[in-house]
mmCIF file of C-alpha atoms in Angstrom:
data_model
loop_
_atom_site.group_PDB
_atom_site.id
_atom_site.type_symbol
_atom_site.label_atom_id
_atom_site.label_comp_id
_atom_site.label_asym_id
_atom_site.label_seq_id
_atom_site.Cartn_x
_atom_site.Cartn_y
_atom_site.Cartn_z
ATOM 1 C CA UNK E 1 15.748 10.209 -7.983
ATOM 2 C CA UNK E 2 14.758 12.069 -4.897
ATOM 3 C CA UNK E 3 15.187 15.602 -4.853
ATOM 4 C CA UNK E 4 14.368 17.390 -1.429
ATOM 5 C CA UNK E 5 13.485 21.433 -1.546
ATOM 6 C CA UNK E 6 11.703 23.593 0.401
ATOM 7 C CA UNK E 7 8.227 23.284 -0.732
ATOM 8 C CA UNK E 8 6.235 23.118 2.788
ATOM 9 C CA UNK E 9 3.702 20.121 3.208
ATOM 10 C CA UNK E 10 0.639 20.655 1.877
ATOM 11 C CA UNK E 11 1.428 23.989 0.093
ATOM 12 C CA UNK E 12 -1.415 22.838 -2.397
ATOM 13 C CA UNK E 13 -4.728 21.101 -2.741
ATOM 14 C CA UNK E 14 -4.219 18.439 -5.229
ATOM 15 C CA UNK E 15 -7.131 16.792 -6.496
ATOM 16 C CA UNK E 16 -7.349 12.953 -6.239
ATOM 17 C CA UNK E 17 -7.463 10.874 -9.039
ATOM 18 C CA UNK E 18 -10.601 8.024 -9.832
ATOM 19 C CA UNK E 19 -9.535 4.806 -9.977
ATOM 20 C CA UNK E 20 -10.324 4.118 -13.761
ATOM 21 C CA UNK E 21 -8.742 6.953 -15.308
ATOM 22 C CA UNK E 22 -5.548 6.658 -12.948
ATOM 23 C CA UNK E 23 -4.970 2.772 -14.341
ATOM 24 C CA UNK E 24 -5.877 3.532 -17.984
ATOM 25 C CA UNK E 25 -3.524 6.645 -17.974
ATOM 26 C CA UNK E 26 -0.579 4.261 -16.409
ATOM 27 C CA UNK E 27 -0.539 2.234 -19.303
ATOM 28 C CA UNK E 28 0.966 5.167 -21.370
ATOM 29 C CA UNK E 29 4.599 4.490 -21.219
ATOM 30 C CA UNK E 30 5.754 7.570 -19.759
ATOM 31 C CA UNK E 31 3.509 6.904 -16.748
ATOM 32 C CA UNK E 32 5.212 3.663 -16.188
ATOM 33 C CA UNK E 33 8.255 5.161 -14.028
ATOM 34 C CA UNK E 34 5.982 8.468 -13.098
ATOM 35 C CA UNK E 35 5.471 8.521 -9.341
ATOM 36 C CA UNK E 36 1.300 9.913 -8.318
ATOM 37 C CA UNK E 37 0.311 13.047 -7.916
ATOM 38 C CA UNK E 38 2.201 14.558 -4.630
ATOM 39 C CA UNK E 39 4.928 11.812 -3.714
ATOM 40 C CA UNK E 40 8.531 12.883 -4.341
ATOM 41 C CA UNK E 41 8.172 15.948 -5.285
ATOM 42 C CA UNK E 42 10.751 18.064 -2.626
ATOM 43 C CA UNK E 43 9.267 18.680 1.265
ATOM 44 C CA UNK E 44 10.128 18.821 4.116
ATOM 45 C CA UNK E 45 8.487 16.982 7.321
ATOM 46 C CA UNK E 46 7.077 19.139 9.710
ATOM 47 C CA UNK E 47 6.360 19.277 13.371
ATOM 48 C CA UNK E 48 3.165 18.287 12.930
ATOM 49 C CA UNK E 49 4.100 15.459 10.466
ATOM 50 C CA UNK E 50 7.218 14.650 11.150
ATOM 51 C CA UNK E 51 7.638 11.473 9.508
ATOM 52 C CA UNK E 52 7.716 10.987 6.049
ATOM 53 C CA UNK E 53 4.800 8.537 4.192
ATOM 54 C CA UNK E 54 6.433 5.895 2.000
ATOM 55 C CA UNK E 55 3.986 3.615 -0.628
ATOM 56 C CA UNK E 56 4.465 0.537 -1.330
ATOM 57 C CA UNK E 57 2.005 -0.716 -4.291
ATOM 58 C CA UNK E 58 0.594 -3.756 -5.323
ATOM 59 C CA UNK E 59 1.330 -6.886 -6.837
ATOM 60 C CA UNK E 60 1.566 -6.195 -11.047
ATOM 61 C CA UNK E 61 0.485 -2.585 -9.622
ATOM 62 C CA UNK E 62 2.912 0.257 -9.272
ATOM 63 C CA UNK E 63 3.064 3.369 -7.457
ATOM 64 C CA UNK E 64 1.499 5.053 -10.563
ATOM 65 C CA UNK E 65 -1.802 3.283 -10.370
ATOM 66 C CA UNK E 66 -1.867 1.965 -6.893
ATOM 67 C CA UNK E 67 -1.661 5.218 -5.510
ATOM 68 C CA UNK E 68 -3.495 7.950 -7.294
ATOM 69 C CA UNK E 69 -5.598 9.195 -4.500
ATOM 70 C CA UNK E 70 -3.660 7.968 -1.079
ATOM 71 C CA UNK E 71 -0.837 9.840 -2.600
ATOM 72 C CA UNK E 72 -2.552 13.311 -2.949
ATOM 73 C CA UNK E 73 -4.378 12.908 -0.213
ATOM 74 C CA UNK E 74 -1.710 12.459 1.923
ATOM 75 C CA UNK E 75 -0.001 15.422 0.459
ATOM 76 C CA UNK E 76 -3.060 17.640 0.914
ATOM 77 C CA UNK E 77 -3.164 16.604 4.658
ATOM 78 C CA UNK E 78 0.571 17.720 5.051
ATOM 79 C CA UNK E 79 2.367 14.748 4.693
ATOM 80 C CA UNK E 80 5.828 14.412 2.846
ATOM 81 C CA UNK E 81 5.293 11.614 0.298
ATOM 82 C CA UNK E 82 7.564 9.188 -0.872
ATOM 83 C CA UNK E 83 6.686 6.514 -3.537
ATOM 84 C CA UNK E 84 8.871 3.679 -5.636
ATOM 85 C CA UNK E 85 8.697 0.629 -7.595
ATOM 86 C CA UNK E 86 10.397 -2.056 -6.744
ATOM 87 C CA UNK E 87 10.100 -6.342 -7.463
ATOM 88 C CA UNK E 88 10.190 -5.683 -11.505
ATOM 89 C CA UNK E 89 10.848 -8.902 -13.223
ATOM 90 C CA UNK E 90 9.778 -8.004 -16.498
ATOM 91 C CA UNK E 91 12.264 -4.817 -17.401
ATOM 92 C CA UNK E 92 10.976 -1.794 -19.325
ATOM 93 C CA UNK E 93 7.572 -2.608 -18.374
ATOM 94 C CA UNK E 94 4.612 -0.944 -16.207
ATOM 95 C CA UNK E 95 3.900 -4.281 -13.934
ATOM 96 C CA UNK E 96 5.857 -4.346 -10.742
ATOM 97 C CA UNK E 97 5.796 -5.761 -7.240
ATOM 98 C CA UNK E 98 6.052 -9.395 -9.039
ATOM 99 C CA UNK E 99 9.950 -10.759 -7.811
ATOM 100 C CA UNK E 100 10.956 -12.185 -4.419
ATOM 101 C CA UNK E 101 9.548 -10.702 -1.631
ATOM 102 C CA UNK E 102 12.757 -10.569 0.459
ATOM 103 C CA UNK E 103 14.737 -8.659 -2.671
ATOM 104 C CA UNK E 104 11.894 -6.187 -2.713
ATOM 105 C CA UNK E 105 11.970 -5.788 1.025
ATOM 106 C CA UNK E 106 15.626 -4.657 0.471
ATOM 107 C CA UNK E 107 14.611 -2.321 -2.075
ATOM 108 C CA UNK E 108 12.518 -1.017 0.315
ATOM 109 C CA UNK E 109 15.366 -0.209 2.713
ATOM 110 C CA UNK E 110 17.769 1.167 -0.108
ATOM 111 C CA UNK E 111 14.916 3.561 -0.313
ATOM 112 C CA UNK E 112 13.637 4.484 2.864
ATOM 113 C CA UNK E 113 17.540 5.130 4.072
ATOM 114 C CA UNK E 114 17.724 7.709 1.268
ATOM 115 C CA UNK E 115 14.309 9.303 3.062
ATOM 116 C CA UNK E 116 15.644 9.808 5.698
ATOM 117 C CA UNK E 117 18.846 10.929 4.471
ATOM 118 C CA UNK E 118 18.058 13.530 2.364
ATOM 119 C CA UNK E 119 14.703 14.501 4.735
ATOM 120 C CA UNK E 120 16.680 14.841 7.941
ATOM 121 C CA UNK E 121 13.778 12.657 9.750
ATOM 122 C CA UNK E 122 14.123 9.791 12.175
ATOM 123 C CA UNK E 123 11.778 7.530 10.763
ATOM 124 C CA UNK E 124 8.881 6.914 8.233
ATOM 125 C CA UNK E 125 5.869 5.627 8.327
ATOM 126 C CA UNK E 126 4.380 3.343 5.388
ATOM 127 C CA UNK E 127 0.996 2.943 3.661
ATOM 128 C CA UNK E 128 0.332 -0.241 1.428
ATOM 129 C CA UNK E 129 -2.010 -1.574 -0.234
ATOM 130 C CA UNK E 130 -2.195 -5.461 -0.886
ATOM 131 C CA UNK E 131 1.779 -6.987 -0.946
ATOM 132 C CA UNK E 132 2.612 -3.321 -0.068
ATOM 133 C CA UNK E 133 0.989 -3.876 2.841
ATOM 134 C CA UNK E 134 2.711 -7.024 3.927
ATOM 135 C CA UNK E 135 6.212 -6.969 2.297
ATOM 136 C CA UNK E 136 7.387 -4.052 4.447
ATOM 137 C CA UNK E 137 7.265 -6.856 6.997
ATOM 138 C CA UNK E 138 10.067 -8.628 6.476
ATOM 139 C CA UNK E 139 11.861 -5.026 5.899
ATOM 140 C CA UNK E 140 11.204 -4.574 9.554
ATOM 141 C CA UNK E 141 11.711 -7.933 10.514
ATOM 142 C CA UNK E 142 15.127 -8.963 8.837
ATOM 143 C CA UNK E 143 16.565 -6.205 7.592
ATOM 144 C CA UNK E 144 16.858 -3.713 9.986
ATOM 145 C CA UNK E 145 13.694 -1.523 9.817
ATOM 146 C CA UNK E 146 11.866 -1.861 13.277
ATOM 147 C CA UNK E 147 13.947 1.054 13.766
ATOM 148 C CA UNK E 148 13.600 3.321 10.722
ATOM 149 C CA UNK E 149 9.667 2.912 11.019
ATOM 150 C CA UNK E 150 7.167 4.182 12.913
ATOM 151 C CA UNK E 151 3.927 2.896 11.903
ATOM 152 C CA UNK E 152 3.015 0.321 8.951
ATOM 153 C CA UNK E 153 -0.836 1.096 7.179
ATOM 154 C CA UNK E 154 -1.815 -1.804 5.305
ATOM 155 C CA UNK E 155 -4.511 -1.155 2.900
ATOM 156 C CA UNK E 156 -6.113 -5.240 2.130
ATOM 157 C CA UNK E 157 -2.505 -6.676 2.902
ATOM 158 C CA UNK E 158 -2.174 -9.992 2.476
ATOM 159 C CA UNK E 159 -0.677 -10.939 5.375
ATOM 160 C CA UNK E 160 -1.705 -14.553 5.970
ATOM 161 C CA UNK E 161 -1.625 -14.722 2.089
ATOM 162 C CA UNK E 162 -4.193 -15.877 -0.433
ATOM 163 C CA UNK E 163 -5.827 -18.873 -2.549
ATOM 164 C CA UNK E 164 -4.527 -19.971 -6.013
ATOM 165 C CA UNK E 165 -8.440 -18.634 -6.832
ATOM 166 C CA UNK E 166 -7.994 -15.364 -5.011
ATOM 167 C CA UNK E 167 -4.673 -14.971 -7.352
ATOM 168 C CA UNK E 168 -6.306 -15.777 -10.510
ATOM 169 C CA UNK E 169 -9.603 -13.214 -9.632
ATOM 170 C CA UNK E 170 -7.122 -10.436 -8.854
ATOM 171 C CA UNK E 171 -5.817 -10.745 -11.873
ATOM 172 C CA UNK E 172 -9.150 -10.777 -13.974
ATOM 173 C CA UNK E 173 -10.358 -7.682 -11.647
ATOM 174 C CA UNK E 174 -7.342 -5.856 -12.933
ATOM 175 C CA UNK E 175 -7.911 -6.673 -16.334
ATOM 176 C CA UNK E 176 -11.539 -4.666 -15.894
ATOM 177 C CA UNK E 177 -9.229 -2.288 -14.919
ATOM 178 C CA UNK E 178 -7.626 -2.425 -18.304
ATOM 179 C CA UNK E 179 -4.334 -3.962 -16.646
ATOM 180 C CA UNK E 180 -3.724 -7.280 -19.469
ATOM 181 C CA UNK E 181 -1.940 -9.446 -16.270
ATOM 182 C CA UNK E 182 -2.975 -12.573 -17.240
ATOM 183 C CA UNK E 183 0.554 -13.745 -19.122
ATOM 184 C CA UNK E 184 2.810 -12.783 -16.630
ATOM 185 C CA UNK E 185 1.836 -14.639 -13.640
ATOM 186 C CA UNK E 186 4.670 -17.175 -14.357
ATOM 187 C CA UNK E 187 7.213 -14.346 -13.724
ATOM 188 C CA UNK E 188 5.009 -13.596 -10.473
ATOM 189 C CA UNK E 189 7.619 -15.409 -7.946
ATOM 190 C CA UNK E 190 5.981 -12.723 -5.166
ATOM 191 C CA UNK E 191 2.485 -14.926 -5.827
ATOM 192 C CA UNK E 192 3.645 -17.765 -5.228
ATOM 193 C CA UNK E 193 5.155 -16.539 -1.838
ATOM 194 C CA UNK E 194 1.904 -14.635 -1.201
ATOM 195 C CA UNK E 195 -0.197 -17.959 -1.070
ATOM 196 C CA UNK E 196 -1.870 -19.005 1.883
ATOM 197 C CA UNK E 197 0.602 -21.211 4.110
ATOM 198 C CA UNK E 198 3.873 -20.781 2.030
ATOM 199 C CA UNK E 199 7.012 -21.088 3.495
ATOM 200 C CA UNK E 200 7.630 -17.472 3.092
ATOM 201 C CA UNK E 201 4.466 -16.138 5.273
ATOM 202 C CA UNK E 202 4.566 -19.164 7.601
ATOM 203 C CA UNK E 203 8.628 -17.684 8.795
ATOM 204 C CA UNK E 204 7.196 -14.308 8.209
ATOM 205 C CA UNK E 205 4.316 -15.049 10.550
ATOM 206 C CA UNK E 206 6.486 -16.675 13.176
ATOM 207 C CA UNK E 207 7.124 -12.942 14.262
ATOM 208 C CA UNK E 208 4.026 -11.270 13.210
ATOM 209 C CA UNK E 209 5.024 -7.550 14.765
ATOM 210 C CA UNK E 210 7.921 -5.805 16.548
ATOM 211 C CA UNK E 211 7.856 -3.755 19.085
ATOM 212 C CA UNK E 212 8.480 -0.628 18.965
ATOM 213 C CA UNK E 213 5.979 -0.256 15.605
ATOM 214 C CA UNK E 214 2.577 0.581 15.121
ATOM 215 C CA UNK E 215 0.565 -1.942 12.590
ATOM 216 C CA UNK E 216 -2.778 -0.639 11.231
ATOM 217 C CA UNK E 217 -4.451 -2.768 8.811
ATOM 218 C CA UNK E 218 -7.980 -1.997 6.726
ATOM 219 C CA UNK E 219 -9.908 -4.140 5.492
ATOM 220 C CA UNK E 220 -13.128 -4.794 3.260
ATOM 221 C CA UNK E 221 -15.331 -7.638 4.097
ATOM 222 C CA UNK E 222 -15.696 -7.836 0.296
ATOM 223 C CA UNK E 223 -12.142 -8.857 -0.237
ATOM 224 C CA UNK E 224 -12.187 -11.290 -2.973
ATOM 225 C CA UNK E 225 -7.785 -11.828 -3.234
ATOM 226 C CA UNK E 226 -7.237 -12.277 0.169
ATOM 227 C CA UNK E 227 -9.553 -14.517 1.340
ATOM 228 C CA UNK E 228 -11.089 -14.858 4.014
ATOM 229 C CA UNK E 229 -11.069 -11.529 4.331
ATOM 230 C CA UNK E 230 -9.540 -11.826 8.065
ATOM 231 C CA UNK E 231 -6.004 -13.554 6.832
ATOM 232 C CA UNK E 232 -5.431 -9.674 6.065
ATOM 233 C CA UNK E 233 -5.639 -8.985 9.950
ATOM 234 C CA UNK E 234 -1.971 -8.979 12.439
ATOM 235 C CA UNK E 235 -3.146 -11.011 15.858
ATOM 236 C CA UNK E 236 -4.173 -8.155 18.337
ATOM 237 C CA UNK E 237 -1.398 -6.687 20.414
ATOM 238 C CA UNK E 238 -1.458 -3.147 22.026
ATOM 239 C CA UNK E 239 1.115 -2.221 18.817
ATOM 240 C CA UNK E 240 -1.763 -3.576 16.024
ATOM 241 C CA UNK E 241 -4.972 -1.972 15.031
ATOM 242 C CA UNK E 242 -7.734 -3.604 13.230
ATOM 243 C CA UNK E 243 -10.083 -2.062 10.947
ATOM 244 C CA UNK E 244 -13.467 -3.839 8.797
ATOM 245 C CA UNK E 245 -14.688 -0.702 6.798
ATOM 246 C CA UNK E 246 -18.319 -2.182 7.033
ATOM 247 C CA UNK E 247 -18.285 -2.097 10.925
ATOM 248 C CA UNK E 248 -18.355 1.815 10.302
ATOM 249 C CA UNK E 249 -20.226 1.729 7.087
ATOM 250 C CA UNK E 250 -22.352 -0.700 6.196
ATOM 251 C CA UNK E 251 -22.890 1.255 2.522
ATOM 252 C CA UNK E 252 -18.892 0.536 2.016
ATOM 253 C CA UNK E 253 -18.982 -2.275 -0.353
ATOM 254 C CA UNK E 254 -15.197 -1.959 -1.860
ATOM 255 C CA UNK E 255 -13.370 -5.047 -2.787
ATOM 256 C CA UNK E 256 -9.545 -5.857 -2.658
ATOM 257 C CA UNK E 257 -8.950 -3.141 -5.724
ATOM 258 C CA UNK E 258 -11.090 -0.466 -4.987
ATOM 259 C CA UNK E 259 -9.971 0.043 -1.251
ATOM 260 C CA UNK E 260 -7.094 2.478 -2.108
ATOM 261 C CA UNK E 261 -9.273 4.380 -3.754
ATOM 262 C CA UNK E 262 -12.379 4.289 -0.696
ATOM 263 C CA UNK E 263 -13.258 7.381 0.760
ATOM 264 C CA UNK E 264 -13.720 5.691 3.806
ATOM 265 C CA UNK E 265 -10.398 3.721 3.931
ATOM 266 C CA UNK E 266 -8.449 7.205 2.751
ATOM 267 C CA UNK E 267 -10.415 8.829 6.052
ATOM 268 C CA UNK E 268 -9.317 5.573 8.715
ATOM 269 C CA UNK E 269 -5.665 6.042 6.775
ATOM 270 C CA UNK E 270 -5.170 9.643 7.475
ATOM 271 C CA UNK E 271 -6.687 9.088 11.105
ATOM 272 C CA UNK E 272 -3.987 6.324 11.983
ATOM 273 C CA UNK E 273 -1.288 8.359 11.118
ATOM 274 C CA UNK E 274 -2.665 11.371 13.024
ATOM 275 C CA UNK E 275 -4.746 11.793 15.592
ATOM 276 C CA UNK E 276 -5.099 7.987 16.010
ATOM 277 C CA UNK E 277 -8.878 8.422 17.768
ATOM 278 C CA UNK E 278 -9.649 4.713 18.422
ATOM 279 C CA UNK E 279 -12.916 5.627 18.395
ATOM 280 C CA UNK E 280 -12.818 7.767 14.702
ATOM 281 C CA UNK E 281 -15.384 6.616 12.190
ATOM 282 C CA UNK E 282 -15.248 8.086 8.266
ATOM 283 C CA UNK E 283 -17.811 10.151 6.950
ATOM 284 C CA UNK E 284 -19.725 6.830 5.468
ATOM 285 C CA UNK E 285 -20.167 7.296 1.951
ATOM 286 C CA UNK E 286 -21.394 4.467 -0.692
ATOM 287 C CA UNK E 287 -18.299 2.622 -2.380
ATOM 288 C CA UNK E 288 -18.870 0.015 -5.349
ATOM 289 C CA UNK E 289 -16.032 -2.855 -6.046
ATOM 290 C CA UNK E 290 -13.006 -2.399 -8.780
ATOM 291 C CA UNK E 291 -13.645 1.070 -9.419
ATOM 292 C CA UNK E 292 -14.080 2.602 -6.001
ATOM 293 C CA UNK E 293 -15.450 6.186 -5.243
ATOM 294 C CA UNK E 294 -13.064 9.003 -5.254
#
């Protein structure tokens, strides 16, 4: 449960975790429920940041794993963080972000009204990475959140969805990552929605933004789940903003599970949801697939 205190925004520098050790250590079972390093933890926004960051994680991810540097990082820049799990179909487990996308969508809202609620603010914005980046979508869409959000980061999303193949190699790249996925596909009702040209996307897609909201979306040439790599873009609109890591550094060769843990995608995250330079480019440093660099 969310408990808000005093603690000012970025009171601390909290170090940010590497990919590897952050999904091995979220198999131990009291890191299933355990939100990362810096969300939920009591702050409130500030001037300068005056909306609060809510994550959404990743399909079989959850906000554990998916978010062990974005999370800190955000919290060392002097964001308020806010992270949850949501789309369980497999209870007492550590795999989330698996049931129907519209369900999740309203846990999303559940949660993001008791942001603002107990935080005071008038909006959020949101940072996901693969579904995370997409699902909050159809929150703003359908139920109600064009106007509870301010700006929607998609790390990878999969937007205009994915192959059968690009479903069956994220699920082997996450078993490198010591996540054993592999049997529970079949309770995965969120893949099947996330496929390229389902009837979910194609209604989603009908209205691909709403006014009012600001859509950044990053993206890795090297995306091997959504594929191409461009069905992760929103069509261009002055409201959308789209990012290929290797048009600022070519040495950036992160796939689909390293990019929330990129140097170079953290840098282009913390720029959208600040100073917003169009013309900002990362400090380019050298990022490998599945295990990324921080």
């Amino acid at each position: 449960s969310l408990s808000i205190g005093v603690a000012p925004a970025g009171a601390s520098t909290l170090p940010l975790a590497g990919e590897g050790s952050q999904f091995l250590s979220s198999a131990l079972i009291w890191n299933w429920y355990a939100s990362p390093a810096g969300a939920n933890t009591g702050c409130r926004p500030t001037a300068a940041h005056p909306y609060p960051v809510v994550l959404t994680e990743g399909t079989f991810g959850n906000m554990y794993n998916s978010f062990g540097a974005v999370s800190p990082d955000l919290a060392n820049n002097g964001y308020c963080v806010y992270a949850l799990n949501f789309g369980q179909t497999i209870p007492l487990s550590m795999f989330d972000a698996m049931g129907a996308i519209p369900k999740s969508a309203g846990q999303l809202s559940t949660f993001v009204n008791k942001v603002l609620s107990e935080t005071g603010a008038s909006k959020v914005d949101i940072v996901g990475w693969s579904q995370g980046g997409m699902m909050p979508r159809y929150y703003i869409n359908d139920l109600g959140g064009a106007a509870k959000v301010n700006m929607l980061v998609g790390l990878a999303p999969s937007n205009y969805g994915t192959t059968l193949d690009g479903v069956v190699t994220y699920i082997a790249d996450l078993g490198l990552l010591g996540l054993g996925t592999a049997l529970l596909s079949p309770a995965c009702e969120a893949c099947v929605q996330q496929l390229q040209g389902s009837s979910f996307l194609t209604q989603l897609n009908a209205t691909p933004t709403a006014a009012g909201v600001k859509y950044v979306t990053i993206e890795t040439r090297d995306d091997e789940v959504v594929t191409p790599y461009t069905n992760a873009f929103l069509p261009a609109g002055p409201n959308v903003q789209n990012i290929t890591l290797q048009t600022q550094c070519t040495q950036d060769a992160s796939d689909h599970v390293s990019i929330p843990y990129d140097s170079n995608a953290l840098a282009d995250m913390i720029n959208a949801l600040g100073p917003d330079s169009p013309t900002f480019t990362p400090t380019c440093q050298s990022v490998g697939p599945i295990f990324g660099n921080v």
